[in-house]
XYZ file of C-alpha atoms in Angstrom:
592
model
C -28.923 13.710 -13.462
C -31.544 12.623 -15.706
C -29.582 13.843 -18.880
C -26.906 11.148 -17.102
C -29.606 8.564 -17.178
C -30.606 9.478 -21.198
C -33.607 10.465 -19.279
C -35.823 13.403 -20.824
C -39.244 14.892 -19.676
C -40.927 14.070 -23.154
C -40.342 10.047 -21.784
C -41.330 9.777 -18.344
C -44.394 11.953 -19.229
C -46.456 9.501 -20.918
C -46.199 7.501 -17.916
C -46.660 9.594 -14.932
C -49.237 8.554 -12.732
C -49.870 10.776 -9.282
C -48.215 8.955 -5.975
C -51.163 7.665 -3.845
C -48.816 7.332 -1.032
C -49.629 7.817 2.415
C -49.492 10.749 2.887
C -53.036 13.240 1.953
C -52.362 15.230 -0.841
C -51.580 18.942 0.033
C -48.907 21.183 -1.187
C -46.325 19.870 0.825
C -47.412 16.492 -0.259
C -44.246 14.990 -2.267
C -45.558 14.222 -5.922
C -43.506 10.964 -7.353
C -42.562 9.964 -10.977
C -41.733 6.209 -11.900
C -39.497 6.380 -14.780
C -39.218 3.835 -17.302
C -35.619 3.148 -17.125
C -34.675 0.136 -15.222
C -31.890 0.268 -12.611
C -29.045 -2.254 -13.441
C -31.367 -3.627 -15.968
C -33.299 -5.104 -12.802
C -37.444 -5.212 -14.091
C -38.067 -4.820 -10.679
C -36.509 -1.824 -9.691
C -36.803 1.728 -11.420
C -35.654 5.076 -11.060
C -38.212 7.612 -9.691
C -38.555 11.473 -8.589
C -39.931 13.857 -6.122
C -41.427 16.282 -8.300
C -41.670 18.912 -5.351
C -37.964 18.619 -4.728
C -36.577 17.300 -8.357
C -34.535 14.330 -6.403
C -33.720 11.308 -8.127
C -34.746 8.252 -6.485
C -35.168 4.670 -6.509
C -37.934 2.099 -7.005
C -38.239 -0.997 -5.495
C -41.327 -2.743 -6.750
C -43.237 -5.265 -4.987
C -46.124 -7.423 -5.454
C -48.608 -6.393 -2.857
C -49.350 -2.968 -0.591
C -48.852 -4.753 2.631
C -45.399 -6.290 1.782
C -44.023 -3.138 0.722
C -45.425 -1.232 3.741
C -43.336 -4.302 6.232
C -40.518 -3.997 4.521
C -40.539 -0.333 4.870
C -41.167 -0.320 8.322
C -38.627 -2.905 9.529
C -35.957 -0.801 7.226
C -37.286 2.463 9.048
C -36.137 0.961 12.758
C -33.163 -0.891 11.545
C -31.321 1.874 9.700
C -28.567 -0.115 8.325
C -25.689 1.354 6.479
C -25.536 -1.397 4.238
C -29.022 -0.510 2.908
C -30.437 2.714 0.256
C -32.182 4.921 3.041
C -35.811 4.150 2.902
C -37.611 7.650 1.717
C -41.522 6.545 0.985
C -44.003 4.517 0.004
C -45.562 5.233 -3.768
C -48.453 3.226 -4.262
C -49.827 2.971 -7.963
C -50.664 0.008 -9.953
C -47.603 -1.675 -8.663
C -47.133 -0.684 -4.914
C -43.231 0.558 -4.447
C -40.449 1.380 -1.462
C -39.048 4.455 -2.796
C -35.075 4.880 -1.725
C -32.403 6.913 -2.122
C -30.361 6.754 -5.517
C -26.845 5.118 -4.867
C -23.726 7.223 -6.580
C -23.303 7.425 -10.280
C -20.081 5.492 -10.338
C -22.041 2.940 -8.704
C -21.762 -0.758 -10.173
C -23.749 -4.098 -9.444
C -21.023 -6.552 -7.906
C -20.816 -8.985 -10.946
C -19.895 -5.460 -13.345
C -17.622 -4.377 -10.936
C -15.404 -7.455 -11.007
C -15.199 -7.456 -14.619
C -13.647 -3.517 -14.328
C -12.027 -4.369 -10.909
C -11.046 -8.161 -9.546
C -11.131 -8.638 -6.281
C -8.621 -9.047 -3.968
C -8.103 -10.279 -0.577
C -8.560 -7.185 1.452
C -11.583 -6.066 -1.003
C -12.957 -9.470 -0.408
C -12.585 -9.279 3.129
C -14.431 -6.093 3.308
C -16.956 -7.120 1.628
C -17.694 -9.684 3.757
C -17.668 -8.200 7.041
C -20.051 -5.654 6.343
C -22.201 -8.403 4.841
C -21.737 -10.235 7.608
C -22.323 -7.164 10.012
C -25.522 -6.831 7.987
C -26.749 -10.329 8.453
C -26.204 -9.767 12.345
C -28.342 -7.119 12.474
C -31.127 -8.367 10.493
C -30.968 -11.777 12.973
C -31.392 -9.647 16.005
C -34.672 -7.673 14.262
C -36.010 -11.164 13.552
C -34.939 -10.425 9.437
C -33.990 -13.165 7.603
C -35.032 -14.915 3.857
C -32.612 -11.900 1.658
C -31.212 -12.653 -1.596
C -27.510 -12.056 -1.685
C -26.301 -12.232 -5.007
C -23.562 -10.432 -7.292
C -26.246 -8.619 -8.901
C -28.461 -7.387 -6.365
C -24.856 -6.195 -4.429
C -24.504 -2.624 -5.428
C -20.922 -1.354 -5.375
C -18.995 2.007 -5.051
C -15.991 1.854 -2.713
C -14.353 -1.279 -1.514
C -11.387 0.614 0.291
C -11.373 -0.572 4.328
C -11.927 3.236 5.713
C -14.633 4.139 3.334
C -16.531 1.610 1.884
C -19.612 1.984 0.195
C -22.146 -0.614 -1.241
C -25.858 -1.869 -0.609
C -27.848 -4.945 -0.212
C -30.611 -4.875 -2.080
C -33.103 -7.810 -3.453
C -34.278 -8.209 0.106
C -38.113 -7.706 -1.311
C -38.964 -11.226 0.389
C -37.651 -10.565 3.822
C -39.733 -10.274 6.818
C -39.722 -10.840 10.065
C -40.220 -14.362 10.637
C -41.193 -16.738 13.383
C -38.140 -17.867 15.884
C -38.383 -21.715 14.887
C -38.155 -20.573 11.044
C -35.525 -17.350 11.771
C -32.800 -19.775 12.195
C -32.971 -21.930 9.531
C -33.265 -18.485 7.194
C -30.157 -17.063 8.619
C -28.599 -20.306 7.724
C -29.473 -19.671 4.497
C -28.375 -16.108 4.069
C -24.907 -16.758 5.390
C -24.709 -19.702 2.985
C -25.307 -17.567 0.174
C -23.277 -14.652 1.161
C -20.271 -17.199 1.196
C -21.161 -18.498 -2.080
C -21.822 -15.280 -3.425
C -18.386 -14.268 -2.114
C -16.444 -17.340 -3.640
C -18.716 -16.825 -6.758
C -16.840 -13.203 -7.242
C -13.786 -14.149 -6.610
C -14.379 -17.299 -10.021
C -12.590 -19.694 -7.292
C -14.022 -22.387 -4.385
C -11.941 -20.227 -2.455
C -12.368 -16.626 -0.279
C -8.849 -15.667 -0.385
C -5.544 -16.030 -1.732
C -4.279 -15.796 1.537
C -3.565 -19.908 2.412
C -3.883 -19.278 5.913
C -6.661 -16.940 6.813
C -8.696 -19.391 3.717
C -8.017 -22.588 5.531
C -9.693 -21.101 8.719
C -12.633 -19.973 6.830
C -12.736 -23.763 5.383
C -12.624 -25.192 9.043
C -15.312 -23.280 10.206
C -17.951 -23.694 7.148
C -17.220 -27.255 7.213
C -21.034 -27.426 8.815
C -23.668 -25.569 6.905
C -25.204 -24.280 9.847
C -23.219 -21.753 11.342
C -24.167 -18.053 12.364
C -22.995 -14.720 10.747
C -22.160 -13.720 13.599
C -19.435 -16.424 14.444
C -18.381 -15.695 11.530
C -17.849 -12.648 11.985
C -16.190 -12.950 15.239
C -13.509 -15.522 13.682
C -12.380 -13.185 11.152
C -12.000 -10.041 13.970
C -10.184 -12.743 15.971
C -7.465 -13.198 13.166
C -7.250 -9.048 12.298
C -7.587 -8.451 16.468
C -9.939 -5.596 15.429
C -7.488 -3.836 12.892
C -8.695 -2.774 9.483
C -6.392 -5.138 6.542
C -4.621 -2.104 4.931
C -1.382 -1.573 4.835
C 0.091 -0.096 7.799
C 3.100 1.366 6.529
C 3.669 4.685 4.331
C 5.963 6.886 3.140
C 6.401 10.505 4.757
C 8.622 12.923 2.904
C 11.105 14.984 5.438
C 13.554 17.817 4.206
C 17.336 18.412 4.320
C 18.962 21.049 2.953
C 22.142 20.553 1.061
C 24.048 23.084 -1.579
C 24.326 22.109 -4.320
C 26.430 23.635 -7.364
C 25.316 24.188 -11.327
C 27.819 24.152 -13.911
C 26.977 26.265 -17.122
C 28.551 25.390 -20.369
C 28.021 27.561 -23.247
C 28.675 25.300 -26.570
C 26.067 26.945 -29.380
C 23.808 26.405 -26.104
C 23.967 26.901 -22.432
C 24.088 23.380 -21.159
C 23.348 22.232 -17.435
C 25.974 20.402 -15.878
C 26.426 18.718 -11.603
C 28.733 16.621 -9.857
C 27.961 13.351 -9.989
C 29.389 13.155 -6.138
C 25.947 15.560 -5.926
C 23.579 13.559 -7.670
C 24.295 10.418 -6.451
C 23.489 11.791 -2.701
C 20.250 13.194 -3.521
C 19.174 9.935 -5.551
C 20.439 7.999 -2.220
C 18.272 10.314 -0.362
C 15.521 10.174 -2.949
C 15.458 6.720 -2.412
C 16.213 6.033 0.312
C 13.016 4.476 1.487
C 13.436 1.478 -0.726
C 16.820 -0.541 -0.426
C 17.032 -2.211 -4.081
C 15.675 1.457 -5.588
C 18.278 2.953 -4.359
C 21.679 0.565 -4.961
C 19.698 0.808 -9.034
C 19.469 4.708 -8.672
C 23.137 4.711 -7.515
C 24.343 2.680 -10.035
C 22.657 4.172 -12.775
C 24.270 7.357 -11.892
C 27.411 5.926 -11.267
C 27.879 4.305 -14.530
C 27.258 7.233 -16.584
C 30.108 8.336 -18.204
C 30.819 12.566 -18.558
C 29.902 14.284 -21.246
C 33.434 14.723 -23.388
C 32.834 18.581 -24.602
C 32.863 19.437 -20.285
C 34.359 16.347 -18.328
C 35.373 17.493 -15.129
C 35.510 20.414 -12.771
C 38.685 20.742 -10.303
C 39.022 16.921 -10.639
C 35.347 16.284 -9.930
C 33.226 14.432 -12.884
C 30.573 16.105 -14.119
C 27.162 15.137 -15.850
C 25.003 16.603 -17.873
C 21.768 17.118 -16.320
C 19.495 16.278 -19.421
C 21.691 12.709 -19.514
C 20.637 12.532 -15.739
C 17.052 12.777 -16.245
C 16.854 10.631 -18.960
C 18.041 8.093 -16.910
C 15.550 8.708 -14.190
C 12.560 8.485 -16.231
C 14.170 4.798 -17.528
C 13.830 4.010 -13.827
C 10.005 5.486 -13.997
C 10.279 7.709 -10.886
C 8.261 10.496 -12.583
C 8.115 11.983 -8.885
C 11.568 12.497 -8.815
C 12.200 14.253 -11.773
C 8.903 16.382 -10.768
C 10.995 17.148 -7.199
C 14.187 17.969 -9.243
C 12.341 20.150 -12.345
C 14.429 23.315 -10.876
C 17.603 21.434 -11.570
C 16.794 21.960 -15.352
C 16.595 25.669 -14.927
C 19.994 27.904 -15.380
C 19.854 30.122 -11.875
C 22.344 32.699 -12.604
C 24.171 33.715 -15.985
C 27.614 33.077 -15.144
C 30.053 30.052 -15.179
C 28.688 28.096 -12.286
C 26.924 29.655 -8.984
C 25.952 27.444 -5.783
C 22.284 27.367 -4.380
C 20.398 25.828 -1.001
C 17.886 22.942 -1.938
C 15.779 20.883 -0.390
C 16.437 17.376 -0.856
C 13.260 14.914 -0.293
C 13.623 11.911 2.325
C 10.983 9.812 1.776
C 11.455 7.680 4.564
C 8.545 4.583 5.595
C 6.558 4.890 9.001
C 4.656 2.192 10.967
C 1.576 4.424 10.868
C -0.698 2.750 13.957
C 2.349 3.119 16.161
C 3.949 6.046 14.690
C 7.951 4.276 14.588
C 10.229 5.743 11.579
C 12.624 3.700 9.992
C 15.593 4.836 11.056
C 17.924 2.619 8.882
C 16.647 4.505 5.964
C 17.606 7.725 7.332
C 21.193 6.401 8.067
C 21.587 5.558 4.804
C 20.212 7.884 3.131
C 22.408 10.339 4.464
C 25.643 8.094 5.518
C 26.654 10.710 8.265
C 30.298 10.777 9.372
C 29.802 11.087 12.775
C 28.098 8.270 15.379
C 24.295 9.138 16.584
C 24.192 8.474 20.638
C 21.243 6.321 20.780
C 19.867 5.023 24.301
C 19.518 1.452 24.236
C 20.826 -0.316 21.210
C 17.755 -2.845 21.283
C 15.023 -0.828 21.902
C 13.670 -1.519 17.980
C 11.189 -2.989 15.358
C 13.052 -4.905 12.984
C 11.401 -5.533 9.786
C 12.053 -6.911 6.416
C 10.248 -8.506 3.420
C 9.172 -5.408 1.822
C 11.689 -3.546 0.169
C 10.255 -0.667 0.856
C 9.822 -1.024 4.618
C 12.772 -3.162 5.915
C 14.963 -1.566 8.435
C 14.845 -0.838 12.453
C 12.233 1.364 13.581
C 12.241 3.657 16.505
C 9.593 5.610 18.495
C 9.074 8.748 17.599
C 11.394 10.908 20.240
C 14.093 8.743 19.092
C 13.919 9.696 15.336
C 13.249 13.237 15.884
C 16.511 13.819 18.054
C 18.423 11.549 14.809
C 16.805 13.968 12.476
C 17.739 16.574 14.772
C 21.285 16.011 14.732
C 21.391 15.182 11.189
C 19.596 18.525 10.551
C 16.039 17.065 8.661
C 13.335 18.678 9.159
C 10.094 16.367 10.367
C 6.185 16.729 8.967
C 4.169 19.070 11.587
C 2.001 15.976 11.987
C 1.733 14.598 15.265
C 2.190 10.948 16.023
C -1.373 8.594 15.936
C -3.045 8.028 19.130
C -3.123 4.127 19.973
C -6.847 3.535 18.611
C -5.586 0.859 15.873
C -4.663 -2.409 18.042
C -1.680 -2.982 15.695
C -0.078 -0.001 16.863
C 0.639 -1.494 21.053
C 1.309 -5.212 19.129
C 4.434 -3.889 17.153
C 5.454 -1.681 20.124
C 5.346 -4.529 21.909
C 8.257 -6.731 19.868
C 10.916 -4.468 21.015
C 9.804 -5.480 24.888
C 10.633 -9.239 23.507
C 13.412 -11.166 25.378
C 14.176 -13.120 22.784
C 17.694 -13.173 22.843
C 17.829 -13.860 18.796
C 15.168 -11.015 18.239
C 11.984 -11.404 16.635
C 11.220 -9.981 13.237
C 8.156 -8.555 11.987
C 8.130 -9.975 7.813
C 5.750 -7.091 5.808
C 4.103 -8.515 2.699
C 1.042 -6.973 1.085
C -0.047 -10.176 -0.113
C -0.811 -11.180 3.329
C -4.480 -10.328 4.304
C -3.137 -9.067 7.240
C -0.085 -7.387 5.690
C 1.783 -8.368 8.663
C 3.436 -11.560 10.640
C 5.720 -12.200 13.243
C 8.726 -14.183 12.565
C 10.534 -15.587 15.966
C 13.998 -16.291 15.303
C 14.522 -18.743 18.482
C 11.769 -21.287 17.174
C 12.209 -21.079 13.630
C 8.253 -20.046 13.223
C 5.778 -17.458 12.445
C 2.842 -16.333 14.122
C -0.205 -15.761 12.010
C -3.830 -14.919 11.708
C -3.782 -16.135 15.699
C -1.618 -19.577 14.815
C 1.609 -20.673 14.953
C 3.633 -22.138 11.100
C 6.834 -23.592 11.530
C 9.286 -22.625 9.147
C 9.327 -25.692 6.820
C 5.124 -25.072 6.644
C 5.360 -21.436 5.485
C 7.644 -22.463 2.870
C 4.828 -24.931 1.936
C 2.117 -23.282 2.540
C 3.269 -19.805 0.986
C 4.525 -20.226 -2.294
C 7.119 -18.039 -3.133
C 5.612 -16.888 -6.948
C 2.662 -15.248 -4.487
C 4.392 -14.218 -1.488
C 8.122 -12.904 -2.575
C 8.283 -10.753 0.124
C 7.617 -13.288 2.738
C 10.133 -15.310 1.342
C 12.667 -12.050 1.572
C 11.979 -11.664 4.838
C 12.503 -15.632 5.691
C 16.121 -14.975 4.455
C 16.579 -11.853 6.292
C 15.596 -14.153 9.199
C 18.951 -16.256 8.505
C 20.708 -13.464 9.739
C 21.455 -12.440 13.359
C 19.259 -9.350 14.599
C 20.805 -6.006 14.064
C 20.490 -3.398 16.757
C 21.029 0.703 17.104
C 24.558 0.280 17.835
C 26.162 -0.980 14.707
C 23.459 1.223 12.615
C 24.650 4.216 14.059
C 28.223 4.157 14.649
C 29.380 6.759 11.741
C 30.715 5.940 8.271
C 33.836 6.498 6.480
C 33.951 9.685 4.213
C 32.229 8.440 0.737
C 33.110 8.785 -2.683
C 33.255 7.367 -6.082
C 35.015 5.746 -8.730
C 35.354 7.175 -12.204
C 32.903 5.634 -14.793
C 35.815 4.187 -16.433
C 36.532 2.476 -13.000
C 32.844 1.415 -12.073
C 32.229 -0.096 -15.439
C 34.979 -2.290 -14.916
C 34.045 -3.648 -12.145
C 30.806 -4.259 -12.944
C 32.248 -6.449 -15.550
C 34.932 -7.932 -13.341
C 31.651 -9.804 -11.495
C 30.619 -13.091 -13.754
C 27.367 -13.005 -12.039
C 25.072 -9.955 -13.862
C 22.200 -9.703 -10.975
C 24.444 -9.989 -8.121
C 24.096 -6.849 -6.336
C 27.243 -5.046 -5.223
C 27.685 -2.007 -2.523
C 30.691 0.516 -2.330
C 31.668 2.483 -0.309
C 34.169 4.622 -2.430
C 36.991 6.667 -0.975
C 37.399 9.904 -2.538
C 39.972 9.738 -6.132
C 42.079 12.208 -6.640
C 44.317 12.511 -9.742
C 48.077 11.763 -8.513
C 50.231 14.573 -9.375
C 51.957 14.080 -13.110
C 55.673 12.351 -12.436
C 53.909 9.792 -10.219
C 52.711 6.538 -11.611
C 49.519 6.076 -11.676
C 47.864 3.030 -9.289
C 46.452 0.295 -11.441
C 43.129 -0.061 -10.564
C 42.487 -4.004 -9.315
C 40.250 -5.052 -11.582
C 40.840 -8.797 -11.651
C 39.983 -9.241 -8.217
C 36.562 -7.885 -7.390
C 36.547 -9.408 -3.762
C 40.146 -7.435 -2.699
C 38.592 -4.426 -3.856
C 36.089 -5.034 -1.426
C 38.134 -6.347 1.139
C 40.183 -2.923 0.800
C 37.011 -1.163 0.894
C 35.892 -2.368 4.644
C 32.760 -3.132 3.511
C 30.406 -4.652 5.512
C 27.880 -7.264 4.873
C 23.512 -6.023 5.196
C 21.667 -8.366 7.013
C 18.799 -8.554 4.139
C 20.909 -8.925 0.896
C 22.562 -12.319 -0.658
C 24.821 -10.429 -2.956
C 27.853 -11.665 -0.018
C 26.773 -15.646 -0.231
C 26.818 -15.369 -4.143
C 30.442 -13.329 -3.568
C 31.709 -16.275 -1.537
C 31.099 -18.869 -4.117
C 32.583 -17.128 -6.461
C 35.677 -16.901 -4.529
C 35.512 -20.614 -3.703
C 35.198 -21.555 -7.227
């Protein structure tokens, strides 16, 4: 530790002085060191050790015995969390609270911005546990602290675990109850300013909603940490501000077969019909991932030196993985590193893999997604589901939109559709979130409500109501035309997703799981064209291929209708999603 702090005994010894603490010196007497190396560059506090133990500590100086043995008392009987534990007293020409040393990676608050900006759900720590701080303190009768960006020591920010002090509370004692007040005042004042100060805005959050509360309510000067406080668990009902969604992998097992081809080399070659199902699965917890991962593989064109196999196009898997590190999903190619590998010697051999689902779970509640399960696998046959309504919809994030179900009802769909499920057992109900979006699928609403995820949000979270054309957030209701206003869309894309996804009528189990046509896909030569047959280059277009066959040789070969795009479709039955615009751009094309 002291080699960490350029620290060596030759330097501190010149300045060692024997603690005169109070405690009478004996052999179990601790035996303190004040170093001369500043802490954070701050003159007034100093690292220190027990010589008995060799335990680095730190020294907070003060400027007389009897203020350094008050604070040290009131810090003994408060035991806050947001303070260094209080170890000792070392009294020697300057009389000194000795502490315990904070983490190495820790970082004043002012350094830590410059390495790490904040952001809203940082910020919003930050402040309740200052706030929660500032409580405390009032009810001991503490007040007078100095909460600055320096004297706010940081190392963990994250909601579940963070970790920083207070310190620069040298001048705080307890005070009288006609000057507490007024002191509190002050602290929360500073705190706020402190807050705004780290964030280089006259704002808290980016957040327009949950910052135009705050504004409201520090309109007066005078208002109490612990309102405060209250207000913000008010808008979060109690819930910590991460994200409550994440992505679980499950398992299916499909067989899969290798094609060798020995040209000066042994060369790995798959169906494309192959590949393209386990990049649908692959992806199939984000929509727009996995239409790009499709495509990509779709438009590849065979390798000319091994084309085909019994009518089937082939690709070589080195061109495969190229293209999946161009779409930077380094996981994936991690997950399909034994498709690289020859597994037997001969012409081609089939093998059982695992293919990865990563499929997105409301965590608090423990609902799956179930529409990314459907379509990751596009199964043949219908899944009997009870009642077609009983559902979370969501949308905004691509990565989370879809209909969730409790957790019986996705483990008899995975049961059917033979995936396997993570051992883990569904969350109890301690988060409050987790009964509030259990609770949307009890709505009435005969349009539905929607719940629009968008990490932007402080509260990651709101609920859109179809019937009234609003959403409820942060404990207030925003009619449509003031969320468009009030949420710009540069900031809050996914809000604005979801919005559109609201345009839509709500979707239920029924039409999800009715069973899909068998799928296949076009040649390269076939995809390419229509992919060029669209005038519009980010419009984004779904097939749903039958299986092509080459026609026997005598019979004329079926021109492929490349001049009209929307026929194709038509032919194709294809269906329109409830959260995509490709259709609407389709249909002007059409009319114009």
């Amino acid at each position: 530790m002291l080699a960490g702090l350029n620290l060596n005994s030759m330097a501190t010894s010149t300045t060692v002085k024997e603690s005169q603490g109070p405690h009478r010196r004996d052999s179990n007497v601790p035996v303190y060191y004040i170093l001369p190396r500043q802490v954070f560059e701050n003159p007034n506090v100093l690292y220190a050790q027990n010589l008995v133990t060799g335990v680095l500590l730190v020294a907070e100086r003060f400027l007389s015995e009897s203020q350094a043995r008050e604070s040290f008392n009131w810090r003994k009987v408060i035991e806050l969390t947001q303070f260094l534990p209080p170890i000792d007293l070392c009294i020697l020409d300057h009389s000194y609270l000795l502490t315990s040393c904070p983490d190495i990676d820790t970082l004043p608050l002012d350094d830590w911005i410059e390495r790490e900006p904040l952001d809203d759900r940082a910020t919003y720590v930050l402040l309740q546990e200052i706030l929660s701080a500032l409580i405390e303190l009032l009810d001991s009768g503490i007040a007078h602290g100095a909460v600055a960006l320096e004297h706010i020591w940081v190392a963990d920010l994250r909601p579940k675990t963070p970790a920083f002090w207070l310190t620069g509370w040298s001048a705080a004692m307890p005070m009288p109850k006609d000057q507490l007040e007024i002191g509190h005042f002050a602290d929360v004042n500073m705190a706020m300013e402190t807050i705004a100060k780290a964030r280089s805005k006259l704002t808290w959050f980016e957040d327009p909603a949950v910052n135009g509360i705050l504004c409201e309510l520090l309109q007066h000067r005078r208002i109490s940490a612990e309102n405060l406080f209250e207000q913000l668990g008010e808008m979060t009902s109690g819930a910590l501000v991460d994200f409550p969604f994440e992505v679980v992998p499950l398992g299916r097992n499909l067989t899969l077969t290798q094609f060798l081809h020995k040209n000066g080399r042994s060369e790995i070659f798959y169906r494309k019909i192959d590949l393209v199902t386990m990049g649908r699965a692959y992806f199939a917890h984000n929509a727009e991932g996995c239409q790009k991962a499709v495509q990509e593989i779709l438009r590849m064109r065979p390798d000319p030196a091994f084309p085909n196999w019994d009518d089937e196009e082939l690709l070589r898997w080195e061109a495969v993985r190229k293209v999946l590190c161009r779409l930077q999903e380094t996981a994936l190619i991690d997950n399909w590193s034994e498709l690289g590998t020859e597994w037997k010697k001969n012409r081609n051999s089939a093998r059982e893999i695992t293919i990865l689902f990563r499929i997105t779970q409301h965590a608090p509640s423990g609902m799956w997604n179930l529409t990314q399960l459907i379509n990751g696998i596009r199964p043949i046959e219908a899944l009997t589901i009870g009642d077609s309504f009983q559902c979370v919809e969501v949308a905004g994030d691509a990565e989370c939109e879809g209909l969730y179900v409790d957790h019986s009802t996705f483990q008899e769909a995975c049961r059917v559709l033979k995936v396997s499920l993570p051992s883990k057992l569904t969350p109890g109900d301690i988060d409050p979130r987790a009964e509030q979006f259990r609770s949307i699928q009890e709505s009435k609403d005969s349009e539905g409500d929607l719940v629009i995820a968008d990490a932007k949000l402080l509260l990651r979270t709101a609920l859109f109501k179809r019937s009234s054309r609003s959403m409820h957030y942060a404990k207030k209701e925003y009619l449509e035309a003031t969320v468009l206003e009030l949420f710009p869309r540069d900031n809050f894309k996914n809000l604005h997703r979801g919005l559109e996804a609201s345009r839509y009528p709500r979707p239920n189990l029924q039409d999800l799981c009715q069973g899909q046509s068998p799928e296949g896909y076009p040649s390269s030569s076939q995809y390419n064209s229509l992919i060029v047959s669209s005038s519009d280059p980010d419009a984004d277009l779904q097939f749903n291929f039958k299986p092509s066959r080459q026609q026997p040789s005598g019979q004329e070969q079926p021109k492929p209708k490349q001049d009209k795009l929307a026929d194709f479709l038509k032919d194709q039955q294809l269906s329109k999603p409830p959260t995509e615009t490709w259709v609407d751009n389709l249909k002007r094309k059409r009319n114009t």
